[in-house]
CSV table of C-alpha atoms in Angstrom, one decimal:
chain,number,residue,atom,x,y,z
P,120,ALA,CA,-1.7,-18.9,14.6
P,121,LEU,CA,0.5,-20.7,11.9
P,122,GLU,CA,3.6,-18.5,12.3
P,123,VAL,CA,3.9,-18.4,8.0
P,124,LYS,CA,6.8,-16.5,6.9
P,125,PHE,CA,4.9,-14.8,4.1
P,126,ILE,CA,1.5,-14.2,3.4
P,127,HIS,CA,0.7,-14.0,-0.7
P,128,LEU,CA,-2.1,-11.3,-0.9
P,129,MET,CA,-3.9,-11.9,-4.5
P,130,SER,CA,-5.9,-9.4,-6.3
P,131,GLY,CA,-8.2,-11.9,-8.1
P,132,VAL,CA,-9.9,-11.8,-11.3
P,133,ALA,CA,-11.9,-8.5,-11.5
P,134,PRO,CA,-11.5,-5.4,-13.9
P,135,LYS,CA,-8.1,-3.8,-13.5
P,136,ASP,CA,-9.5,-0.2,-12.4
P,137,ARG,CA,-11.9,-1.5,-9.6
P,138,ALA,CA,-9.3,-4.6,-8.8
P,139,GLU,CA,-6.2,-1.9,-8.3
P,140,LYS,CA,-8.5,0.7,-6.2
P,141,MET,CA,-9.5,-2.1,-4.1
P,142,LEU,CA,-6.0,-3.7,-3.8
P,143,ILE,CA,-4.3,-0.5,-2.4
P,144,ARG,CA,-6.8,-0.2,0.0
P,145,ASN,CA,-6.5,-3.8,0.9
P,146,LEU,CA,-2.6,-3.7,1.0
P,147,ALA,CA,-2.7,-0.6,3.2
P,148,TRP,CA,-5.4,-2.2,5.8
P,149,ALA,CA,-3.5,-5.7,5.8
P,150,ALA,CA,0.6,-3.9,6.3
P,151,TYR,CA,-1.5,-2.0,9.1
P,152,GLN,CA,-2.8,-4.7,10.8
P,153,ALA,CA,0.2,-6.9,10.6
P,154,PRO,CA,3.0,-4.7,10.7
P,155,ASN,CA,5.5,-7.5,11.6
P,156,GLN,CA,4.2,-10.0,9.0
P,157,ALA,CA,5.8,-10.1,5.6
P,158,LEU,CA,3.3,-9.7,2.8
P,159,THR,CA,4.0,-10.6,-1.1
P,160,LEU,CA,2.5,-9.5,-4.4
P,161,GLU,CA,2.9,-12.0,-7.1
P,162,PRO,CA,2.3,-11.2,-10.7
P,163,ILE,CA,0.3,-13.5,-12.7
P,164,ASN,CA,0.3,-14.2,-16.3
P,165,THR,CA,-3.4,-13.6,-18.1
P,166,PHE,CA,-2.8,-16.2,-20.3
P,167,ASP,CA,-2.9,-19.1,-17.5
P,168,VAL,CA,-5.6,-17.0,-15.7
P,169,PRO,CA,-7.3,-14.5,-18.0
P,170,GLY,CA,-8.6,-11.2,-16.2
P,171,TYR,CA,-6.0,-11.7,-13.5
P,172,ALA,CA,-5.8,-8.1,-12.4
P,173,LEU,CA,-2.3,-7.7,-11.2
P,174,ASP,CA,-0.3,-9.1,-14.3
P,175,SER,CA,3.0,-7.1,-14.6
P,176,PHE,CA,5.9,-6.5,-12.2
P,177,GLU,CA,5.8,-2.7,-13.2
P,178,GLN,CA,2.3,-2.8,-11.6
P,179,ALA,CA,3.3,-5.0,-8.7
P,180,VAL,CA,5.8,-2.5,-7.8
P,181,TYR,CA,3.6,0.6,-8.4
P,182,LEU,CA,1.3,-0.8,-6.0
P,183,MET,CA,4.1,-1.5,-3.4
P,184,ASP,CA,5.3,2.1,-3.8
P,185,TRP,CA,1.9,3.7,-3.4
P,186,VAL,CA,1.0,1.8,-0.1
P,187,GLY,CA,4.6,2.5,1.0
P,188,ALA,CA,4.8,-0.3,3.6
P,189,PRO,CA,7.8,-1.9,4.4
P,190,ASN,CA,6.5,-5.1,4.9
P,191,ILE,CA,4.8,-5.6,1.5
P,192,HIS,CA,7.4,-7.3,-1.0
P,193,LEU,CA,7.6,-8.8,-4.5
P,194,GLN,CA,6.6,-12.7,-5.1
P,195,PHE,CA,8.8,-13.5,-8.2
P,196,ASP,CA,7.4,-16.7,-10.0
P,197,ALA,CA,9.7,-17.4,-12.6
P,198,TYR,CA,7.2,-19.2,-14.8
P,199,HIS,CA,5.1,-16.3,-14.8
P,200,ALA,CA,8.0,-13.6,-15.3
P,201,HIS,CA,8.7,-15.9,-18.5
P,202,ARG,CA,5.4,-15.8,-19.7
P,203,ILE,CA,4.6,-12.0,-19.0
P,204,THR,CA,8.1,-10.8,-20.3
P,205,GLY,CA,9.6,-13.5,-22.1
P,206,ASP,CA,13.0,-13.0,-20.2
P,207,VAL,CA,13.2,-14.3,-16.7
P,208,LEU,CA,17.0,-12.8,-16.5
P,209,SER,CA,16.2,-9.6,-17.4
P,210,ALA,CA,13.0,-9.3,-15.1
P,211,TRP,CA,15.2,-10.6,-12.2
P,212,GLN,CA,17.7,-7.8,-12.6
P,213,LYS,CA,15.1,-5.3,-12.8
P,214,PHE,CA,12.8,-6.8,-9.8
P,215,GLY,CA,14.9,-8.6,-7.9
P,216,PRO,CA,15.9,-6.1,-5.4
P,217,ARG,CA,12.3,-5.8,-4.3
P,218,THR,CA,11.9,-9.9,-3.7
P,219,LYS,CA,11.3,-11.8,-0.8
P,220,HIS,CA,10.2,-15.0,-2.3
P,221,ILE,CA,10.9,-16.8,-5.1
P,222,GLN,CA,9.1,-19.6,-7.2
P,223,ILE,CA,10.1,-22.0,-9.8
P,224,SER,CA,8.8,-24.6,-12.2
P,225,ARG,CA,9.5,-25.5,-16.0
P,226,TYR,CA,8.1,-23.2,-18.9
P,227,PRO,CA,6.2,-24.7,-20.7
P,228,GLY,CA,3.9,-26.7,-19.1
P,229,ARG,CA,4.2,-25.8,-15.1
P,230,HIS,CA,6.0,-28.9,-14.0
P,231,GLU,CA,9.2,-29.9,-12.6
P,232,PRO,CA,11.8,-26.6,-13.2
P,233,VAL,CA,14.3,-28.8,-15.7
P,234,GLY,CA,14.2,-28.6,-19.2
P,235,GLY,CA,12.0,-26.1,-20.8
P,236,ASP,CA,12.7,-22.8,-21.7
P,237,ILE,CA,14.0,-21.0,-18.6
P,238,ASP,CA,17.7,-21.5,-17.8
P,239,TYR,CA,17.6,-22.3,-14.0
P,240,HIS,CA,21.6,-22.7,-13.6
P,241,ALA,CA,22.1,-19.0,-14.9
P,242,PHE,CA,19.1,-18.1,-12.9
P,243,PHE,CA,20.6,-19.3,-9.8
P,244,ASP,CA,23.8,-17.8,-10.4
P,245,GLY,CA,22.5,-14.6,-11.1
P,246,ILE,CA,20.3,-14.7,-7.7
P,247,THR,CA,23.5,-15.9,-5.8
P,248,LYS,CA,25.6,-13.1,-7.4
P,249,ASP,CA,23.2,-10.7,-6.5
P,250,GLY,CA,23.2,-11.3,-2.9
P,251,TYR,CA,19.4,-12.9,-2.9
P,252,ASP,CA,19.1,-14.8,0.5
P,253,GLY,CA,15.4,-15.9,0.7
P,254,VAL,CA,13.2,-18.8,0.0
P,255,VAL,CA,13.3,-20.8,-3.3
P,256,SER,CA,10.4,-22.8,-3.6
P,257,ALA,CA,8.9,-25.3,-6.4
P,258,GLU,CA,5.4,-24.7,-7.4
P,259,TYR,CA,4.6,-26.7,-9.9
P,260,ASN,CA,2.4,-29.6,-11.4
P,261,PRO,CA,4.5,-33.1,-11.3
P,262,GLU,CA,4.7,-34.4,-14.8
P,263,ASN,CA,4.0,-38.0,-13.6
P,264,SER,CA,4.3,-39.0,-9.7
P,265,THR,CA,5.7,-36.9,-7.1
P,266,LEU,CA,8.4,-39.1,-5.9
P,267,ASP,CA,9.5,-39.5,-9.4
P,268,GLY,CA,9.5,-36.0,-10.0
P,269,LEU,CA,12.0,-35.1,-7.1
P,270,GLY,CA,14.7,-36.0,-9.0
P,271,TRP,CA,15.0,-32.6,-10.2
P,272,LEU,CA,16.4,-31.5,-6.8
P,273,HIS,CA,19.7,-33.1,-7.9
P,274,THR,CA,20.2,-31.2,-10.9
P,275,TYR,CA,20.5,-28.0,-9.0
P,276,ALA,CA,22.3,-29.3,-5.6
């Protein structure tokens, strides 16, 4: 009804072996029920979300390949990529071709995507060079007010 571009499918917090089997069944079901809907999987780090069952890019790609549905894609969250791998650019080089949606925020702190340990100028150069033409969204907690925090947009214009 909302005509959303992507639906983010989450694994939740559960024992990995049980969650993975259920996730495979649920992914296959969702892909079959909505073959024209883009579905995304997002690895989430277990430092911020202890016990999250989908906690690596390798695991996400494995699940995508196991199900084999053309409408299941990777959601690349640079904050989680940094927390999981320690190297956003290398993670992008390896998993970028499977990505349909990108999210950004500062690391550490999950605030506006300026400063911090992630070089977003290099990241944006990399995704541009690789021909990524999808959505890049910001998912963060404003450090102060929302309006004050929107000044970061000019940094990458």
